[in-house]
mmCIF file with all atom_site columns, C-alpha atoms in Angstrom:
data_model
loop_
_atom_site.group_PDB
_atom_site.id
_atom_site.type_symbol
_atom_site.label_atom_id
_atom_site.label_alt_id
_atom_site.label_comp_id
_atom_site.label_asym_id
_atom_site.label_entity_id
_atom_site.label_seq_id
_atom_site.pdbx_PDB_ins_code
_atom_site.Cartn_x
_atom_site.Cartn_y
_atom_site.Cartn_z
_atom_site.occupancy
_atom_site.B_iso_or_equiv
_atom_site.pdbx_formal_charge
_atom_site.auth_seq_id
_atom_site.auth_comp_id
_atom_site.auth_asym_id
_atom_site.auth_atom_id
_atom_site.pdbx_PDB_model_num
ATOM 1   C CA . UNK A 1 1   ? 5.829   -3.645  7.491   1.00 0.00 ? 1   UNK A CA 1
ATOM 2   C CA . UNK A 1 2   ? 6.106   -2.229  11.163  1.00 0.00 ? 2   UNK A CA 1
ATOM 3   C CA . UNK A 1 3   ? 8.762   0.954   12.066  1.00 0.00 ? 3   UNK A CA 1
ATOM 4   C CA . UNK A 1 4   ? 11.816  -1.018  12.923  1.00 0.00 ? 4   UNK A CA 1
ATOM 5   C CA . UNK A 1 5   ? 10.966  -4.137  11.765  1.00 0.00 ? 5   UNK A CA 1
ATOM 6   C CA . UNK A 1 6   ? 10.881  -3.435  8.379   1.00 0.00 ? 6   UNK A CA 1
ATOM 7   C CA . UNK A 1 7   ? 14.772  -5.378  7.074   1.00 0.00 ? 7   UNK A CA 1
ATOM 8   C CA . UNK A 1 8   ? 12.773  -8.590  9.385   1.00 0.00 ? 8   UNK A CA 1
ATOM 9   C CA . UNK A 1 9   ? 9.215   -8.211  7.870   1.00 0.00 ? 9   UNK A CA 1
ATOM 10  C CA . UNK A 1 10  ? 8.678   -11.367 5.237   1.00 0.00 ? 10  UNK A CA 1
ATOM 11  C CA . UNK A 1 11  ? 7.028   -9.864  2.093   1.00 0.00 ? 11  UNK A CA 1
ATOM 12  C CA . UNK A 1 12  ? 3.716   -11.599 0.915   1.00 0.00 ? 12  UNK A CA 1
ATOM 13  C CA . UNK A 1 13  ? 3.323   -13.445 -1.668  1.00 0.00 ? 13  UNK A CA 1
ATOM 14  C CA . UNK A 1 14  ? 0.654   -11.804 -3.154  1.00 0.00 ? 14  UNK A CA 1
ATOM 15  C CA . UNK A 1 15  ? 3.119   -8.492  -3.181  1.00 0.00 ? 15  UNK A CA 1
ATOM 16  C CA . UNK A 1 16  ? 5.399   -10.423 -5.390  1.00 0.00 ? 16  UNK A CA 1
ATOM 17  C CA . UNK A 1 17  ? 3.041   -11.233 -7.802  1.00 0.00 ? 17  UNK A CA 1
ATOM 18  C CA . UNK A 1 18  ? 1.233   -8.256  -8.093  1.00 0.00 ? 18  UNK A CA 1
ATOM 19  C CA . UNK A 1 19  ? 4.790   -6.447  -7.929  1.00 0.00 ? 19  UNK A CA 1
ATOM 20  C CA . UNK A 1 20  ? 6.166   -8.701  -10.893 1.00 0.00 ? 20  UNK A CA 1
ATOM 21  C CA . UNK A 1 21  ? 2.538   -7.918  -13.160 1.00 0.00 ? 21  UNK A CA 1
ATOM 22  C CA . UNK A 1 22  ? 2.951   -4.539  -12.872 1.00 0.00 ? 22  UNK A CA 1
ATOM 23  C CA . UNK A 1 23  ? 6.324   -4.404  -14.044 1.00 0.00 ? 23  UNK A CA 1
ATOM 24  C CA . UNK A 1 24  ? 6.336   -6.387  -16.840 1.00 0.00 ? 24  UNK A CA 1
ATOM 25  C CA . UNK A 1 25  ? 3.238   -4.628  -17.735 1.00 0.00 ? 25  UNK A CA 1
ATOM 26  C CA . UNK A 1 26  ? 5.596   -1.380  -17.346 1.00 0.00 ? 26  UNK A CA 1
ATOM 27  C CA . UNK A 1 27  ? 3.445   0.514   -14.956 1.00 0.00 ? 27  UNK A CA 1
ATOM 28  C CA . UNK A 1 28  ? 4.580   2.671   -12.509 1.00 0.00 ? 28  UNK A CA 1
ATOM 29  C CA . UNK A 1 29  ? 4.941   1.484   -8.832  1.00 0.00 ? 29  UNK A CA 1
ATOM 30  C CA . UNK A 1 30  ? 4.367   3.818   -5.836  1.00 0.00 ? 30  UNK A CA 1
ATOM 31  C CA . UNK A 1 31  ? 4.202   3.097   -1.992  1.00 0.00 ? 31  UNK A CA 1
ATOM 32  C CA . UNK A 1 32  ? 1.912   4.907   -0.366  1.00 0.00 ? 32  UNK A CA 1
ATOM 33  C CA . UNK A 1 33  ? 1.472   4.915   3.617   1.00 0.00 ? 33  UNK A CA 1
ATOM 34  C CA . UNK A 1 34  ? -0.076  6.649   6.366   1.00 0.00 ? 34  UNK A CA 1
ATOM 35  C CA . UNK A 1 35  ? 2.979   6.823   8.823   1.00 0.00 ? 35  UNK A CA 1
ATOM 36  C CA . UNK A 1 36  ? 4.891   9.717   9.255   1.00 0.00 ? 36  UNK A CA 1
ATOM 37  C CA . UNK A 1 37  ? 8.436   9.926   8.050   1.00 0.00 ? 37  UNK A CA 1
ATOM 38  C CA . UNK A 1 38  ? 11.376  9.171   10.154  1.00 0.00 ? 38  UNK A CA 1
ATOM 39  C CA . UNK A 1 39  ? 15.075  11.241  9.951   1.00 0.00 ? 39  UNK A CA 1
ATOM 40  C CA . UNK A 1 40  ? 15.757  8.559   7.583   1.00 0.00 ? 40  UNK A CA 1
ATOM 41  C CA . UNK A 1 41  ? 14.130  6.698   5.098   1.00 0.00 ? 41  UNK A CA 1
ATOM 42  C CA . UNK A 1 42  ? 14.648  3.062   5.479   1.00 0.00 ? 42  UNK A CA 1
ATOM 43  C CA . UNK A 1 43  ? 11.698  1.363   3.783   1.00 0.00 ? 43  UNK A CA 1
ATOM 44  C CA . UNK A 1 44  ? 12.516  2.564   0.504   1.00 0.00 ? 44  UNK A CA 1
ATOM 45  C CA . UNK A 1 45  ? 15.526  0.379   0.162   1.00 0.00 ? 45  UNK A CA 1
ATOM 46  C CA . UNK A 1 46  ? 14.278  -2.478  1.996   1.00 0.00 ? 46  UNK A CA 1
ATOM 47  C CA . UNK A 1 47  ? 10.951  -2.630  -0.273  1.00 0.00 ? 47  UNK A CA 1
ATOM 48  C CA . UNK A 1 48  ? 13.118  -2.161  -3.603  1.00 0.00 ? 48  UNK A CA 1
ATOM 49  C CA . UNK A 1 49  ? 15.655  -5.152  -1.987  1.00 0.00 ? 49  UNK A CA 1
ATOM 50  C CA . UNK A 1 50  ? 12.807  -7.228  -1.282  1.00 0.00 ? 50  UNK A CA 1
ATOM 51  C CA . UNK A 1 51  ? 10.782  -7.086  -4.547  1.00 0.00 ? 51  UNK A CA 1
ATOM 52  C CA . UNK A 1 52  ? 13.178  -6.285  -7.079  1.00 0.00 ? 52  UNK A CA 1
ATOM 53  C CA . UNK A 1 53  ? 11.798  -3.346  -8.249  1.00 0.00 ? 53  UNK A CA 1
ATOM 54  C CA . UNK A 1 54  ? 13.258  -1.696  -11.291 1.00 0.00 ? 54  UNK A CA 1
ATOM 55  C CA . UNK A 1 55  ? 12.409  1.641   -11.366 1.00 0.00 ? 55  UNK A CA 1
ATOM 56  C CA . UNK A 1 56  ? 12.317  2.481   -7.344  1.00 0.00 ? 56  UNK A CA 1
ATOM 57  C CA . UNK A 1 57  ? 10.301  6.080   -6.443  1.00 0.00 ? 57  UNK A CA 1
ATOM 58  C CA . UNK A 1 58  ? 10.154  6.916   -2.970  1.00 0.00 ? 58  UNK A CA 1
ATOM 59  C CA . UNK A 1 59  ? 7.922   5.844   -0.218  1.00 0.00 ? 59  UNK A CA 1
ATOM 60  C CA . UNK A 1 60  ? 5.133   8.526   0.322   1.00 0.00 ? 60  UNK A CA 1
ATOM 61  C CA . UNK A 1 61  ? 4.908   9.169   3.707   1.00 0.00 ? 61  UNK A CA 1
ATOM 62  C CA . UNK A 1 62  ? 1.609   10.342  4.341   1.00 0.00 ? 62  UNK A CA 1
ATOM 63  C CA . UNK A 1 63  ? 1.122   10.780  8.244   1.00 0.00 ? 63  UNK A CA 1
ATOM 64  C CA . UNK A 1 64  ? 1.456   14.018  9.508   1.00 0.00 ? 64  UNK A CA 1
ATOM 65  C CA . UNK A 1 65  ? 1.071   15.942  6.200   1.00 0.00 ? 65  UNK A CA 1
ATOM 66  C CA . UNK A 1 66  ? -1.126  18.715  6.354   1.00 0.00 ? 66  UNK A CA 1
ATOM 67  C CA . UNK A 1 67  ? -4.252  17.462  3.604   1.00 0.00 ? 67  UNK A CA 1
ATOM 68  C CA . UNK A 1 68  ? -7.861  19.133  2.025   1.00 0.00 ? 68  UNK A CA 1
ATOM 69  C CA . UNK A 1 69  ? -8.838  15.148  2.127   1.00 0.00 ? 69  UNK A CA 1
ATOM 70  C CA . UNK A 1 70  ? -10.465 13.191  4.685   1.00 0.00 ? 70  UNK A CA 1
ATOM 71  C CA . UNK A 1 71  ? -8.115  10.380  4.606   1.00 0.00 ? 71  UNK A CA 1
ATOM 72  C CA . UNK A 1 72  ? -4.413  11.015  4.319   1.00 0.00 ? 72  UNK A CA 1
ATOM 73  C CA . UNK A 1 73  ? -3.931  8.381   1.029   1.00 0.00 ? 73  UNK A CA 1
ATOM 74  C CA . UNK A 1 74  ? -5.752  10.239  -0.889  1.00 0.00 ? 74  UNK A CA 1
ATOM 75  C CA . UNK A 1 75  ? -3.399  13.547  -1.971  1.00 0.00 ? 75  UNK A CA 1
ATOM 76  C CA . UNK A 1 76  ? -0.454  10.883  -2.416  1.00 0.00 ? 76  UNK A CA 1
ATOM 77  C CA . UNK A 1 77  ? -2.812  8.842   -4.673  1.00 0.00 ? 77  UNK A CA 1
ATOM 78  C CA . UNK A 1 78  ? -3.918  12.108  -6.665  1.00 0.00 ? 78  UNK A CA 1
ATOM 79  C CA . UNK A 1 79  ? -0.874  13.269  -6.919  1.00 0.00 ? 79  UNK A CA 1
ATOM 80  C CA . UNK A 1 80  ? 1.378   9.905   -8.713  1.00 0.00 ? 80  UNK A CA 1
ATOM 81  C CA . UNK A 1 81  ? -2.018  10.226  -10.739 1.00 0.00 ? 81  UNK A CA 1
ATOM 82  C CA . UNK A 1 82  ? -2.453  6.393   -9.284  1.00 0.00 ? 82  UNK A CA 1
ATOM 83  C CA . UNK A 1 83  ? -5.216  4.262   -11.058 1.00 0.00 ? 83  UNK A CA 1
ATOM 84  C CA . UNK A 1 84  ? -5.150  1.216   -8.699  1.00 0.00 ? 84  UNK A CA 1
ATOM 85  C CA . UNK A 1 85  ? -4.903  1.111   -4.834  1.00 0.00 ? 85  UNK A CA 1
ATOM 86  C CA . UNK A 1 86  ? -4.052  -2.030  -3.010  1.00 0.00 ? 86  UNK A CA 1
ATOM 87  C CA . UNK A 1 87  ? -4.264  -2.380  0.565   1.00 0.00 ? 87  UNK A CA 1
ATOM 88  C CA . UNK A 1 88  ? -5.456  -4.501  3.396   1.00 0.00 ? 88  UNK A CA 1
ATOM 89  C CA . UNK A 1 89  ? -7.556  -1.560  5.847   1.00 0.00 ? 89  UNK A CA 1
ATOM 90  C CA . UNK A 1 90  ? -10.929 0.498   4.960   1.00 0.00 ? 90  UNK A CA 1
ATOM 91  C CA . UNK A 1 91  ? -8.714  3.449   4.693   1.00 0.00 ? 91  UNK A CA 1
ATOM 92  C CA . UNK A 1 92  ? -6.898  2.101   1.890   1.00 0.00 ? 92  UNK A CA 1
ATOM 93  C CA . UNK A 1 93  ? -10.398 1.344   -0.012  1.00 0.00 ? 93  UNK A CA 1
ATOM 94  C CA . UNK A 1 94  ? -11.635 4.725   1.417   1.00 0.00 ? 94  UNK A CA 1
ATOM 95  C CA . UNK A 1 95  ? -8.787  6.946   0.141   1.00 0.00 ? 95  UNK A CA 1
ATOM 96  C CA . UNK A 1 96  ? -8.952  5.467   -3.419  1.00 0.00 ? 96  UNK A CA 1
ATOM 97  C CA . UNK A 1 97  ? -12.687 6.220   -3.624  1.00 0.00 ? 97  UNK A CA 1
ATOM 98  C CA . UNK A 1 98  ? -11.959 9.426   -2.420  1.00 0.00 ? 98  UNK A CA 1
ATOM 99  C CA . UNK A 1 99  ? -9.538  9.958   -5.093  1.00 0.00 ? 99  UNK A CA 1
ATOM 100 C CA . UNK A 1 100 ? -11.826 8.453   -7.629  1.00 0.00 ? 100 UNK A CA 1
ATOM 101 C CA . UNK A 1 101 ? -10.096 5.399   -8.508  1.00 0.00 ? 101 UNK A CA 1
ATOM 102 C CA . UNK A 1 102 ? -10.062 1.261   -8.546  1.00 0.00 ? 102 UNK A CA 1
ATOM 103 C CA . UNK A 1 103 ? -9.431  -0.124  -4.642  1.00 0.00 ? 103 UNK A CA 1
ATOM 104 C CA . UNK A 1 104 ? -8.682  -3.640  -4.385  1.00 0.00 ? 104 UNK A CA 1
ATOM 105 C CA . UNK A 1 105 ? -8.616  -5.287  -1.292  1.00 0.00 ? 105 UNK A CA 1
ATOM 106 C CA . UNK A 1 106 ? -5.835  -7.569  0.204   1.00 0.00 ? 106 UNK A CA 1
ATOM 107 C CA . UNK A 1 107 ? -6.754  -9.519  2.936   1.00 0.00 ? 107 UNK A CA 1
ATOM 108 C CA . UNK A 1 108 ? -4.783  -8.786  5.954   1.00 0.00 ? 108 UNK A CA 1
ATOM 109 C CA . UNK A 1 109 ? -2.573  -11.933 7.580   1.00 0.00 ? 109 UNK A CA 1
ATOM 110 C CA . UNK A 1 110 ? -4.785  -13.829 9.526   1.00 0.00 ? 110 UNK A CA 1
ATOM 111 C CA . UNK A 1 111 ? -1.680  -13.517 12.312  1.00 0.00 ? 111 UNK A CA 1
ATOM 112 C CA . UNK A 1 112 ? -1.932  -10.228 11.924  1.00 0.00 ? 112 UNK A CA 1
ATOM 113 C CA . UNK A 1 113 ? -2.130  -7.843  15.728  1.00 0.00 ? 113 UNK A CA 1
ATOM 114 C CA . UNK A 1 114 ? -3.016  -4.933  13.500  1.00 0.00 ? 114 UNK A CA 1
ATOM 115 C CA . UNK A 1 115 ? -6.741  -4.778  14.749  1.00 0.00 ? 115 UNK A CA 1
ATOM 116 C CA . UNK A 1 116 ? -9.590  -4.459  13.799  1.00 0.00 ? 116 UNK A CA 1
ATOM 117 C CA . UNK A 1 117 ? -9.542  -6.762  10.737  1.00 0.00 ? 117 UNK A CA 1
ATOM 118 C CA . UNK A 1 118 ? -11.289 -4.890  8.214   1.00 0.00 ? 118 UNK A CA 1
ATOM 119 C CA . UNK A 1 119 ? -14.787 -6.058  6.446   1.00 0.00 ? 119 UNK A CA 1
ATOM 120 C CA . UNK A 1 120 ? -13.723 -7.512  3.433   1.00 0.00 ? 120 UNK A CA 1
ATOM 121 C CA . UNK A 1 121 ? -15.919 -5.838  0.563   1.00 0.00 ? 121 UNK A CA 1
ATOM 122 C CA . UNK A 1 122 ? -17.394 -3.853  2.942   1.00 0.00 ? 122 UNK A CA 1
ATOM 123 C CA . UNK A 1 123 ? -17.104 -1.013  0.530   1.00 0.00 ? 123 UNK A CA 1
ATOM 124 C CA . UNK A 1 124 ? -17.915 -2.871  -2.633  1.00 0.00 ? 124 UNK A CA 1
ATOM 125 C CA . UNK A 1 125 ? -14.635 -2.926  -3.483  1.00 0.00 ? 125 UNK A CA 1
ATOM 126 C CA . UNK A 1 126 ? -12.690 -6.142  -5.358  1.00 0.00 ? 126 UNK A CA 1
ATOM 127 C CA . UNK A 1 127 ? -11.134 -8.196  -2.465  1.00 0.00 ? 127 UNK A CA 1
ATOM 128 C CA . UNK A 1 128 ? -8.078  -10.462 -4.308  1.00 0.00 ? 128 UNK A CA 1
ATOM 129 C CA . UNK A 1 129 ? -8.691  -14.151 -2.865  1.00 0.00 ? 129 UNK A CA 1
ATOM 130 C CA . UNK A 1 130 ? -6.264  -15.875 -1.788  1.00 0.00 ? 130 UNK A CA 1
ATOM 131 C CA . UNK A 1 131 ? -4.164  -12.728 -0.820  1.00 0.00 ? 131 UNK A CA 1
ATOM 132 C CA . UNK A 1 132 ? -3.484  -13.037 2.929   1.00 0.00 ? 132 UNK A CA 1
ATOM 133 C CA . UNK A 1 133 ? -0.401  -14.884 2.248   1.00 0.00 ? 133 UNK A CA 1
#
């Protein structure tokens, strides 16, 4: 989801699967990005709206924080005490070795402008197939 374009942004498929798993397995469900928090938090909503998530926490917004950790993921993903990181850029996959956890890659929408596409298992790390959709 881009700043502004977040209420327009369709949410993948693969989200809603891997959203609906983890809830009926009763896990805990954070969202944890690397932009910097506006006046007003308007993804929380929108990503609870669009999923159906039960038990909503926050978004962690990660950019800007001051951090001891090379990528700015990782205190968010140490802190919720996280065990498995999703996410579609090296950073993602980075930050959750960092932390010492289980990254799985998603692979980012093949329409996608966000650039560069990342190396899928670049890092060793589980890519879902299947999941650019």
């Amino acid at each position: 989801m881009n700043a502004g374009c977040d209420q327009y942004s369709i949410p993948k498929q693969i989200a809603v699967d891997l959203i609906n798993m983890h809830q009926a397995r009763g896990d805990q469900i954070y969202f944890i990005t690397g932009r910097t928090a506006g006046d007003k938090d308007g993804v929380t909503p929108v990503l609870q709206k669009a999923f159906n998530i039960k038990d909503m926490h926050p978004v962690e917004f990660m950019g800007g924080r001051e951090r001891t950790t090379k990528y700015n993921k990782t205190p968010g993903i140490i802190e919720h005490k996280v065990s498995i990181h999703y996410g579609d850029s090296d950073d993602d996959i980075l930050a959750a070795k960092e932390a010492g956890i289980r990254g799985i890659r998603l692979m980012r929408a093949a329409n996608s402008t966000y650039q560069p596409m990342p190396t899928l298992g670049g890092y060793d790390e589980e890519v879902l197939i299947n999941s650019s959709y």
